[in-house]
């Protein structure tokens, strides 16, 4: 790989990506363009501009963007149509944000005539894979620089030395090492590493940042919320039509208040090892429960079981970084096709750490009280049909049993 | 179908199956053998004996059995090895009990030289299918009588009239109609029908019978429990080795106390309609969470993702009544193979309606702190390997992007 | 079911459906509308009109239609995009025609204000299921009459008696029973029953009607043909653009000549029994091979393996009669999404019973000689990347091996 | 990776692995143990011993083994139980041999106290992955040396120079470059590269080495063969019980004679690129057809469709090198479970390039002429059952159609 001339860096404004910025300038002597995205991580982005300027980035090379609506509309919502969970439990909060960042990095590279993009993910995790697969899928000629895999700043001490040598300001609380590592966006906060590294130890209380403690801080009374859906996507809360990002923001606030969406989890990374993370996905946890609730009455079993059967593969693709791949897009076509009539309203109870569907209704409902009733059904259903249904379903089982009895003699 | 001469009836001792018993005697003039199983439904079974005698059943034709250990060991636990949930949420509490009952019905038919078995399931539900597919799979020549599909006792009034005409005692509380229908066993209680028939209406409080109200009755302090596993099955609670049924019984008590395992659900019946049920699966809900917890550290991603991908099919088979089928058995072989090393301990927090894994440890753990650590890893993992890993995973995506760019020109 | 007043009958003009026609008139006293479709079965349809008139059908109630283009374009081709084969080998020639017929029956019922449709399929086969599921999916209120399941004409003798009593002309060769039963359309000819009923007996030569004997009649020299594809569908033969039905017709002629597409097969019917059929699918066999050939260079592995994994389910749905179902449509959306770039040309060798891809090329090819070459590749591929790729793919296997060695001590 | 001290080399005796042998000695200064396996590739192995001795290998370090029975019994046959084909067509002849070689390399390493194994696969192909994943799965501490990824002998000229400098004898026909690359074992011969690199060019006749030309050389008369199966494995030919390797050898001879099993194929390599290969799998092609034939009558649809649905994943695992993985072993448990009754005999016609099942019979057959017959079936099957079967299968489709009509108003 020849040395890059211009690099678009995913820049948070924090110490680590500031060091990367400087390292790119010194190691490759290349021009750096910074991209800082507001994905709803809940941090001020203005300091990122100032810090970038301080590090010598030209104003026209500093990009700070609010991508929250795009994030929820084009990434989070399509994924929730699938009820995607990784390994049974994880709502993929980090995974789903990476392709959006890569997409903007590559777009900015094209705008600026840059030949490379750079990110601050380490060589042990999944994020490097997600960033890079997305970038290569969008521009096969782009270079991707992953300083953590390249440099020799292998200890905290070396990093701080480099920062000091290069006049990178170090916030006081960054002097010492953080007790764990955090990633956040509008969908979730993940915490991992350090104090969380032994999965036999309970996570300390201070790890949780985004939800109150359901035991000690959540209200003693349940709260009910009604979420409206259209074609599989949430469109309203308690009857008020809202934009995608606003919906997720409000559900996050509800979830935070009731301590909803905490997950202590050991997962299998794509790179081959297990890791333990603590995830907080307040709004997403409510949304998943609600989406399942609305599908219960609007989706038929054929489409529903098909979706369920491909969901693990779909979730795995997102987890592994294959958002921009033909197979994820083909699965999305399948999923989206099933959501045509997933429209209606779900009522949930939020209480001390859990969100539960308690009622649901829809003009698009397939639920037929006329058929299911224990009362007289006025001929909607002829119970005698069941006899034939069972006989033909049993036929092959009878033939097997007959055969087995015969050959065992 | 020629008229049966001897019938083994799944007999609860309640009004409905007593009417069926009498109806079999009068309609077919056949000898009736009763089978009453203690599946942990929490009812006294002695009255069933007395009632059967009262209805003229010979003592040697009355079978009352405690099958709880067999139920949990041979049906519930194998199913939980798969983390089976139907349509994302339902733990299959009713479905998994039916094949055991059919198995005993058929075995008793063979012992007594009976040519038929009978059950009290209606023609609208799944249970008729489950009972009958299991019976036919075990004895292809057996006759199955489903009075609800045959007789003309189509209203409550007619049933009561028939009971009175035939001197069948009617408990006072059976005079009026129950506000909903119940099925129970050691794994769960299900409630459906009547007041639950409109899925837009919240279930009334009195529907819940097996768990306290998490809002008003559950303790304000969390409780922690440690569940030990061997080869995928729970074997101990808080360090005490226990039999399968004892484990489920104790977990039920823990779950009941904390209001755990309530589910308000609209599902797709195998016979083609949607129905709404309220399920309470206190111990099972804890067990599922715990099993996932122990798999997190002892199962590798290859086996784990494979299991996840076939689970919906496996759950559907059980729901649809295909427990005794070659495909369920083949899937079980796969699942059991994956559980060889699923041994260890999970610690869960039980609190106000939810059970959550908070820690897990095992001599069989695949979790490697040496690999995942944010600290120096002493060469366990070479971050540079990730570059090659990503490059080859990206190669086809690059080739696609190159092709797409070429043909779009 | 109340008696139908007007019935649209799938009418071939043959003896059996003529008897059904008469039976509908006499049994139900209802008005009959006939629908005779040219699906490419290779029979004259004019006699059907005359026979219908003879049986008293009003001219405006007689519908004879050439639906070959619709058949191939909207049913056969979408199915071939999936490389659909049932149970590994069967190309679904009968299955795919039924929904089209049902669709037209229901449409004609709506035009004529008819309340029922009728078909001549027996109660043992799959076709009744396919006809009826399609009809109900398109009009849930339609009645479907299946005389073979209703009447008492249970023997050949009784059928002929009924025909004679009702002045239905009987062709001489229909007096005796045919030695086997046949279904044909543009995609295939199926033969089953009678002389074919014992799967241990080889099918007699005279069963084959649509292909020459590859041993004795096929040319001694191979023939080469080039098939052009666009977005997954065949669009040309040897460079000549042709309509869908014309393409299949020409491929049938090529296949016939070389004895291609014979299959002796025992399959599992949806109704629970096994049956043995002899299928001749000359053009379809060539088309399947060709479609696989063009996908080999234009489809990437992600999309291709996904398609392969859902194909058996898709084929099963078609075989079982669920063409008009949400899950078939969702799978179709997935499949169609993968075909966007399946454009190019395949060259096949046809010889004595087989069609084999021998070359393929496309502007949309993903094949990269630069990458795969044994020669110097000018940096397209860095072999050192493979080391990291393997190391990370091996990591979990190493962790497993380490664990297993540890616990076995 | 520290330098290896003792290496077990997969040694063919050919020029390339002789160069590797020498390179290992000179580059690493390590002791070399050679392993040469008779996998049925059809080459004399004695010269390999002499050549190894000539290159200075101690006699006790030279291992030449006939592993044909183990290969067929423990690798080929288990795979054929699954009807495994990669990407619809490829019978995995190379893929399935690699794990066996790695297994012996690792076992010999343990016997000799060697710390490394080495193979001659290049960095562009799948074989390196297969060799190495298998080795690491069997011994996580083993070192694997892949000289083609390490050395600088990047051209033919350099290789020959190295050979000459090191007194490695070069056969005359190895002076020039071979027109394509070959791998062979008892299951197949694969040819790729060079003259085959453009998939738009037909493969030249001289590529085919293992089968006669079906057009010009195969007999003009068909030949019939009967293959006996027990529990899914072939056990006899024409009634004669034979060992696994003998069966495959005899089927190879039959296939060779009739030109059976040629495949011109473009596949997706695990490392991300497409490649074109020409495969000859004469016996395997017959065996696959026969296995499908016996399953047709002995396997029920539930088990059969389940097998079909997981087969692509199973084949992909073998192709990618994951033979020794928990997920392949779990799938194998499933597959083996289905084969319990796959016992019986298949008769095939072999003719000019194709093998076709023409008859099959078994004491374990599930085929029931009593049920399927067009004649009177003596009550085996009640056609009226089909009505109820269809009604309940249609119910959800009717509910969907009703809903869709309602909401479209």
XYZ file of C-alpha atoms in Angstrom, chain B residues 297-303 313 316 341-342 362-368 371 380-382 384-393 395-397 399-401 403-404 406-408, chain C residues 297-303 313 316 341-342 362-368 371 380-382 384-393 395-397 399-401 403-404 406-408:
86
model
C -19.105 -19.120 27.964
C -19.109 -22.826 27.078
C -20.491 -22.986 23.535
C -18.447 -21.760 20.599
C -19.926 -19.529 17.940
C -20.026 -22.231 15.261
C -22.191 -24.554 17.288
C -37.857 -24.992 13.230
C -42.337 -25.127 15.548
C -19.414 -29.117 27.398
C -22.318 -26.931 28.495
C -17.190 -22.880 34.283
C -14.225 -25.218 34.101
C -15.375 -25.702 30.523
C -15.286 -22.051 29.648
C -14.061 -20.951 26.236
C -13.735 -17.390 27.417
C -10.097 -16.384 27.298
C -7.083 -13.038 24.321
C -1.931 -14.553 22.579
C -3.319 -12.544 19.712
C -1.495 -10.758 16.920
C -1.833 -7.707 12.537
C -3.665 -10.918 11.689
C -6.828 -8.869 11.608
C -5.612 -6.980 8.548
C -5.414 -10.159 6.486
C -8.659 -11.421 7.902
C -10.427 -8.265 6.828
C -8.740 -8.114 3.431
C -9.917 -11.601 2.467
C -13.397 -11.082 3.880
C -12.261 -9.335 -1.343
C -15.604 -10.403 -2.743
C -17.167 -7.098 -1.667
C -15.007 -7.393 -6.626
C -18.742 -6.651 -6.451
C -18.170 -2.929 -6.051
C -18.240 -4.819 -11.137
C -21.141 -2.594 -10.155
C -18.159 -0.897 -14.262
C -21.639 -1.862 -15.444
C -23.288 1.311 -14.206
C -19.789 -15.894 -12.738
C -22.304 -13.166 -11.884
C -23.507 -13.996 -8.385
C -21.242 -13.569 -5.393
C -20.911 -16.239 -2.737
C -22.839 -14.331 -0.091
C -25.972 -14.038 -2.189
C -37.980 -24.248 1.517
C -41.339 -27.108 -0.921
C -26.735 -8.686 -12.268
C -27.383 -12.249 -13.424
C -20.726 -11.757 -19.049
C -20.092 -8.036 -18.814
C -21.377 -8.478 -15.277
C -18.879 -11.142 -14.365
C -17.329 -11.173 -10.904
C -14.652 -13.601 -12.055
C -11.291 -11.904 -11.835
C -6.878 -12.403 -8.759
C -4.115 -7.837 -6.924
C -3.868 -10.277 -4.061
C -1.392 -10.403 -1.216
C 0.314 -12.931 3.187
C -3.228 -11.785 3.958
C -4.205 -15.435 3.977
C -2.098 -16.047 7.080
C -4.112 -13.584 9.140
C -7.359 -14.804 7.615
C -6.575 -18.335 8.677
C -5.313 -17.353 12.115
C -8.522 -15.566 13.017
C -10.728 -18.261 11.532
C -8.820 -18.836 16.808
C -12.061 -20.298 18.116
C -10.989 -23.792 17.034
C -9.693 -22.190 22.044
C -11.971 -25.215 21.770
C -9.038 -27.595 21.426
C -10.481 -26.289 26.498
C -11.127 -29.862 25.467
C -7.862 -29.166 29.655
C -11.115 -30.799 30.750
C -10.181 -34.243 29.496
